[in-house]
Amino acid sequence: MCIDYLCEIECSAVEDQGPLEYSTTTGTGTKIQSQWLEEVLQSQSKSLVPISLTFNPSQILHLNRLYVPSLKCTSFETLASHTWRLWIQSLCPPLSLKIKLLFSVNLRKRLTPKLPTGYYGNRFVLGCAETTVRELVGTNYPNIHHGVKLVQEAKAVLTEEYVRSMLDYLEERRVKPDLSMSFVISQWAKLGLENLDFGEGMPIDMGPLASEIYCIFLPLVGDLDGVRVTVSVLESVVEKLGCPQQL
């Protein structure tokens, strides 16, 4: 899920855009502290285990209502912020720690020219929301709107001019995103995977491999408005939630 994949996909899917020009860089390349998750887990003598959580339409609607009327947001923005906050909160890292949320943003229809008809590749870039633990979950900041606003601001930055500048930067530098201090969400819930037939019929279940910092939003087969979240959390959290572990 590296950001430089976009360069390779873009160059093969659309015609040459001319000489390299870049004026901006992305927060995903910011160098800050490293090995934070390992240090947090070692200090607590604990480890993370993958689980699967299902959010049905009524639960997602309930989350959305927490932000209205003061804030208008999408279901993804709500669920991304909610998952990020709970994941960070469960780890109890230092309140001064700077943390990031990286999430995939679909660019199939955002850039001109659009992807050609029949092209079944991907076109995405990583949005980056950055804050401190205190600002996201600390007791002095009870405003749950903060996480959603960060996600919205990270999306708003990704204009066509910004993305093309990023493409040129990546093509010249070949950098990869710095994942230290990060929680990464990949949005697969709206890709139409539940209707994809490789010759053996429609899928009956979806569950990619999980890792410590990666979270996947998957579609619910038979319920297009629901979302299945696969994420790794502390064993103590699994016990409290009563969640099935994903093997």
CSV table of C-alpha atoms in Angstrom, one decimal:
chain,number,residue,atom,x,y,z
A,1,MET,CA,0.0,0.0,0.0
A,2,CYS,CA,2.9,2.3,-0.7
A,3,ILE,CA,2.2,5.8,-2.0
A,4,ASP,CA,4.7,5.5,-4.9
A,5,TYR,CA,2.4,2.8,-6.4
A,6,LEU,CA,0.3,5.7,-7.6
A,7,CYS,CA,3.2,6.9,-9.8
A,8,GLU,CA,3.5,3.6,-11.6
A,9,ILE,CA,-0.3,3.3,-12.0
A,10,GLU,CA,-0.8,6.8,-13.1
A,11,CYS,CA,1.9,6.7,-15.7
A,12,SER,CA,0.5,3.5,-17.2
A,13,ALA,CA,-3.1,4.6,-17.2
A,14,VAL,CA,-2.9,8.2,-18.6
A,15,GLU,CA,-0.6,9.9,-21.1
A,16,ASP,CA,2.5,11.8,-20.2
A,17,GLN,CA,1.8,15.0,-18.2
A,18,GLY,CA,5.0,16.7,-19.3
A,19,PRO,CA,8.1,17.7,-17.3
A,20,LEU,CA,8.3,17.2,-13.6
A,21,GLU,CA,7.0,20.0,-11.4
A,22,TYR,CA,6.4,19.9,-7.7
A,23,SER,CA,5.9,22.6,-5.2
A,24,THR,CA,4.4,20.7,-2.2
A,25,THR,CA,5.1,17.6,-0.2
A,26,THR,CA,2.9,15.4,1.8
A,27,GLY,CA,2.7,14.8,5.6
A,28,THR,CA,3.1,11.0,5.0
A,29,GLY,CA,6.8,11.6,4.5
A,30,THR,CA,7.3,13.5,7.7
A,31,LYS,CA,10.1,12.0,9.8
A,32,ILE,CA,9.3,11.8,13.5
A,33,GLN,CA,9.8,9.2,16.2
A,34,SER,CA,10.2,5.5,15.3
A,35,GLN,CA,9.4,2.2,17.0
A,36,TRP,CA,6.8,3.8,19.2
A,37,LEU,CA,4.3,1.0,19.0
A,38,GLU,CA,7.0,-1.6,20.0
A,39,GLU,CA,8.0,0.6,22.9
A,40,VAL,CA,4.4,1.0,24.1
A,41,LEU,CA,3.7,-2.7,23.9
A,42,GLN,CA,7.0,-3.7,25.6
A,43,SER,CA,6.3,-1.3,28.4
A,44,GLN,CA,2.9,-3.0,29.0
A,45,SER,CA,4.2,-6.5,28.3
A,46,LYS,CA,1.4,-7.0,25.9
A,47,SER,CA,0.8,-7.8,22.2
A,48,LEU,CA,-1.8,-7.1,19.5
A,49,VAL,CA,-4.2,-9.6,18.1
A,50,PRO,CA,-6.3,-9.2,14.9
A,51,ILE,CA,-10.1,-9.0,15.3
A,52,SER,CA,-13.1,-8.3,13.1
A,53,LEU,CA,-15.8,-5.8,14.0
A,54,THR,CA,-19.1,-5.4,12.1
A,55,PHE,CA,-20.8,-2.0,11.9
A,56,ASN,CA,-24.4,-2.3,10.6
A,57,PRO,CA,-26.2,0.7,9.1
A,58,SER,CA,-28.0,1.6,12.3
A,59,GLN,CA,-24.7,1.7,14.3
A,60,ILE,CA,-23.0,3.9,11.6
A,61,LEU,CA,-26.1,6.2,11.7
A,62,HIS,CA,-25.8,6.4,15.5
A,63,LEU,CA,-22.1,7.5,15.1
A,64,ASN,CA,-23.0,10.1,12.5
A,65,ARG,CA,-25.6,11.6,14.8
A,66,LEU,CA,-22.9,12.3,17.4
A,67,TYR,CA,-21.6,15.0,15.1
A,68,VAL,CA,-24.7,16.7,13.8
A,69,PRO,CA,-25.8,19.4,13.4
A,70,SER,CA,-22.5,21.1,14.3
A,71,LEU,CA,-20.5,19.1,11.8
A,72,LYS,CA,-21.5,17.5,8.4
A,73,CYS,CA,-19.5,14.4,7.7
A,74,THR,CA,-19.5,11.2,5.7
A,75,SER,CA,-19.8,7.7,7.1
A,76,PHE,CA,-16.1,7.0,6.3
A,77,GLU,CA,-15.0,10.2,8.1
A,78,THR,CA,-17.0,9.2,11.1
A,79,LEU,CA,-15.9,5.6,11.2
A,80,ALA,CA,-12.2,6.4,10.4
A,81,SER,CA,-12.0,8.9,13.3
A,82,HIS,CA,-13.9,6.6,15.7
A,83,THR,CA,-11.6,3.6,14.9
A,84,TRP,CA,-8.4,5.7,15.1
A,85,ARG,CA,-9.4,7.3,18.5
A,86,LEU,CA,-10.4,3.9,20.1
A,87,TRP,CA,-7.2,2.2,18.8
A,88,ILE,CA,-5.0,5.0,20.2
A,89,GLN,CA,-6.9,5.1,23.4
A,90,SER,CA,-6.6,1.4,24.0
A,91,LEU,CA,-2.8,1.6,23.8
A,92,CYS,CA,-2.4,4.4,26.4
A,93,PRO,CA,0.6,6.0,24.8
A,94,PRO,CA,2.1,9.2,26.2
A,95,LEU,CA,-0.2,12.2,25.8
A,96,SER,CA,2.6,14.3,24.2
A,97,LEU,CA,3.2,11.7,21.4
A,98,LYS,CA,2.6,13.0,17.8
A,99,ILE,CA,0.5,10.5,15.9
A,100,LYS,CA,-0.7,10.1,12.4
A,101,LEU,CA,-3.7,8.6,10.6
A,102,LEU,CA,-3.0,7.5,7.0
A,103,PHE,CA,-5.9,6.5,4.8
A,104,SER,CA,-6.5,5.7,1.2
A,105,VAL,CA,-8.4,8.3,-0.9
A,106,ASN,CA,-9.9,7.1,-4.2
A,107,LEU,CA,-8.8,9.2,-7.2
A,108,ARG,CA,-10.5,7.2,-10.0
A,109,LYS,CA,-12.8,10.1,-10.7
A,110,ARG,CA,-10.9,13.0,-9.1
A,111,LEU,CA,-8.2,13.5,-11.7
A,112,THR,CA,-8.5,14.6,-15.4
A,113,PRO,CA,-8.3,12.6,-17.6
A,114,LYS,CA,-10.3,9.9,-15.7
A,115,LEU,CA,-9.2,6.2,-15.9
A,116,PRO,CA,-10.1,4.7,-19.3
A,117,THR,CA,-13.1,2.4,-19.6
A,118,GLY,CA,-12.2,-1.2,-18.8
A,119,TYR,CA,-9.2,-0.3,-16.8
A,120,TYR,CA,-9.4,-2.4,-13.6
A,121,GLY,CA,-6.4,-0.9,-11.8
A,122,ASN,CA,-6.4,1.3,-8.7
A,123,ARG,CA,-5.8,5.0,-8.4
A,124,PHE,CA,-5.3,6.2,-4.9
A,125,VAL,CA,-3.2,8.4,-2.7
A,126,LEU,CA,-2.8,8.5,1.1
A,127,GLY,CA,-4.3,11.2,3.1
A,128,CYS,CA,-2.5,12.2,6.3
A,129,ALA,CA,-4.1,13.5,9.5
A,130,GLU,CA,-1.6,14.4,12.2
A,131,THR,CA,-2.1,15.5,15.9
A,132,THR,CA,-1.1,14.5,19.4
A,133,VAL,CA,-2.5,11.8,21.6
A,134,ARG,CA,-3.7,14.6,24.0
A,135,GLU,CA,-5.6,16.4,21.3
A,136,LEU,CA,-7.2,13.2,20.0
A,137,VAL,CA,-8.2,11.4,23.1
A,138,GLY,CA,-6.9,13.3,26.2
A,139,THR,CA,-9.2,14.2,29.0
A,140,ASN,CA,-8.5,17.9,28.4
A,141,TYR,CA,-9.9,17.5,24.9
A,142,PRO,CA,-13.4,15.9,25.2
A,143,ASN,CA,-14.5,17.3,21.8
A,144,ILE,CA,-14.9,14.2,19.6
A,145,HIS,CA,-15.2,16.4,16.5
A,146,HIS,CA,-11.4,16.8,16.5
A,147,GLY,CA,-10.6,13.5,14.7
A,148,VAL,CA,-13.3,14.0,12.1
A,149,LYS,CA,-12.1,17.5,11.3
A,150,LEU,CA,-8.6,16.2,10.9
A,151,VAL,CA,-9.8,13.6,8.4
A,152,GLN,CA,-11.8,16.2,6.5
A,153,GLU,CA,-8.8,18.6,6.3
A,154,ALA,CA,-6.5,15.8,5.1
A,155,LYS,CA,-9.0,15.0,2.3
A,156,ALA,CA,-9.5,18.7,1.4
A,157,VAL,CA,-5.8,19.1,0.7
A,158,LEU,CA,-5.8,16.5,-2.0
A,159,THR,CA,-6.7,18.7,-4.9
A,160,GLU,CA,-5.7,17.7,-8.5
A,161,GLU,CA,-2.9,20.3,-8.4
A,162,TYR,CA,-1.6,18.9,-5.1
A,163,VAL,CA,-1.8,15.2,-6.3
A,164,ARG,CA,0.0,15.9,-9.5
A,165,SER,CA,2.7,17.8,-7.6
A,166,MET,CA,3.0,14.7,-5.4
A,167,LEU,CA,3.3,12.4,-8.3
A,168,ASP,CA,6.1,14.4,-9.8
A,169,TYR,CA,7.8,14.5,-6.4
A,170,LEU,CA,7.5,10.7,-6.0
A,171,GLU,CA,8.6,10.0,-9.5
A,172,GLU,CA,11.8,11.9,-8.9
A,173,ARG,CA,12.6,11.0,-5.3
A,174,ARG,CA,11.0,7.5,-5.1
A,175,VAL,CA,10.2,8.0,-1.4
A,176,LYS,CA,7.9,5.9,0.6
A,177,PRO,CA,5.6,6.9,3.5
A,178,ASP,CA,7.0,7.1,6.9
A,179,LEU,CA,4.8,4.7,9.0
A,180,SER,CA,6.2,5.5,12.4
A,181,MET,CA,3.6,6.8,14.8
A,182,SER,CA,0.9,5.9,12.3
A,183,PHE,CA,-2.4,4.0,12.1
A,184,VAL,CA,-3.3,3.1,8.5
A,185,ILE,CA,-6.8,2.6,7.2
A,186,SER,CA,-7.5,1.1,3.7
A,187,GLN,CA,-11.0,1.7,2.5
A,188,TRP,CA,-12.1,-1.4,0.6
A,189,ALA,CA,-15.8,-1.2,1.5
A,190,LYS,CA,-16.8,0.7,-1.6
A,191,LEU,CA,-14.7,-1.0,-4.3
A,192,GLY,CA,-17.4,-3.4,-5.4
A,193,LEU,CA,-15.5,-6.5,-4.2
A,194,GLU,CA,-18.7,-8.2,-3.1
A,195,ASN,CA,-19.7,-8.4,-6.7
A,196,LEU,CA,-16.4,-9.6,-8.1
A,197,ASP,CA,-16.5,-13.0,-9.7
A,198,PHE,CA,-13.2,-14.7,-10.6
A,199,GLY,CA,-15.0,-17.7,-12.1
A,200,GLU,CA,-16.1,-19.5,-9.0
A,201,GLY,CA,-19.1,-17.3,-8.2
A,202,MET,CA,-19.6,-14.3,-5.9
A,203,PRO,CA,-17.6,-14.1,-2.7
A,204,ILE,CA,-19.2,-15.2,0.6
A,205,ASP,CA,-16.7,-13.7,2.9
A,206,MET,CA,-13.7,-11.3,2.9
A,207,GLY,CA,-10.9,-11.1,5.4
A,208,PRO,CA,-7.4,-10.0,4.4
A,209,LEU,CA,-4.4,-10.6,6.6
A,210,ALA,CA,-4.1,-8.0,9.4
A,211,SER,CA,-1.0,-6.4,10.9
A,212,GLU,CA,-0.3,-4.2,13.9
A,213,ILE,CA,-0.9,-0.8,12.4
A,214,TYR,CA,-3.1,-1.6,9.4
A,215,CYS,CA,-6.9,-1.5,9.5
A,216,ILE,CA,-9.1,-2.6,6.6
A,217,PHE,CA,-12.7,-1.4,5.9
A,218,LEU,CA,-14.5,-4.3,4.1
A,219,PRO,CA,-17.9,-4.5,2.6
A,220,LEU,CA,-20.6,-6.7,4.2
A,221,VAL,CA,-21.8,-9.3,1.8
A,222,GLY,CA,-25.6,-8.8,1.5
A,223,ASP,CA,-25.5,-5.4,3.2
A,224,LEU,CA,-24.0,-2.6,1.2
A,225,ASP,CA,-24.5,0.0,3.8
A,226,GLY,CA,-22.6,-1.9,6.5
A,227,VAL,CA,-18.9,-2.1,7.1
A,228,ARG,CA,-16.6,-4.8,8.5
A,229,VAL,CA,-13.5,-3.5,10.2
A,230,THR,CA,-10.4,-5.7,10.6
A,231,VAL,CA,-8.0,-4.2,13.1
A,232,SER,CA,-5.4,-5.4,15.6
A,233,VAL,CA,-5.9,-4.5,19.3
A,234,LEU,CA,-4.6,-5.6,22.7
A,235,GLU,CA,-5.9,-8.9,24.0
A,236,SER,CA,-7.5,-7.2,27.0
A,237,VAL,CA,-9.6,-5.1,24.5
A,238,VAL,CA,-10.7,-8.3,22.7
A,239,GLU,CA,-11.9,-9.7,26.0
A,240,LYS,CA,-13.9,-6.6,26.8
A,241,LEU,CA,-15.5,-6.4,23.4
A,242,GLY,CA,-16.1,-10.2,23.1
A,243,CYS,CA,-14.9,-10.0,19.5
A,244,PRO,CA,-14.0,-13.0,17.3
A,245,GLN,CA,-10.3,-13.2,16.5
A,246,GLN,CA,-9.5,-13.4,12.9
A,247,LEU,CA,-7.1,-16.2,12.1
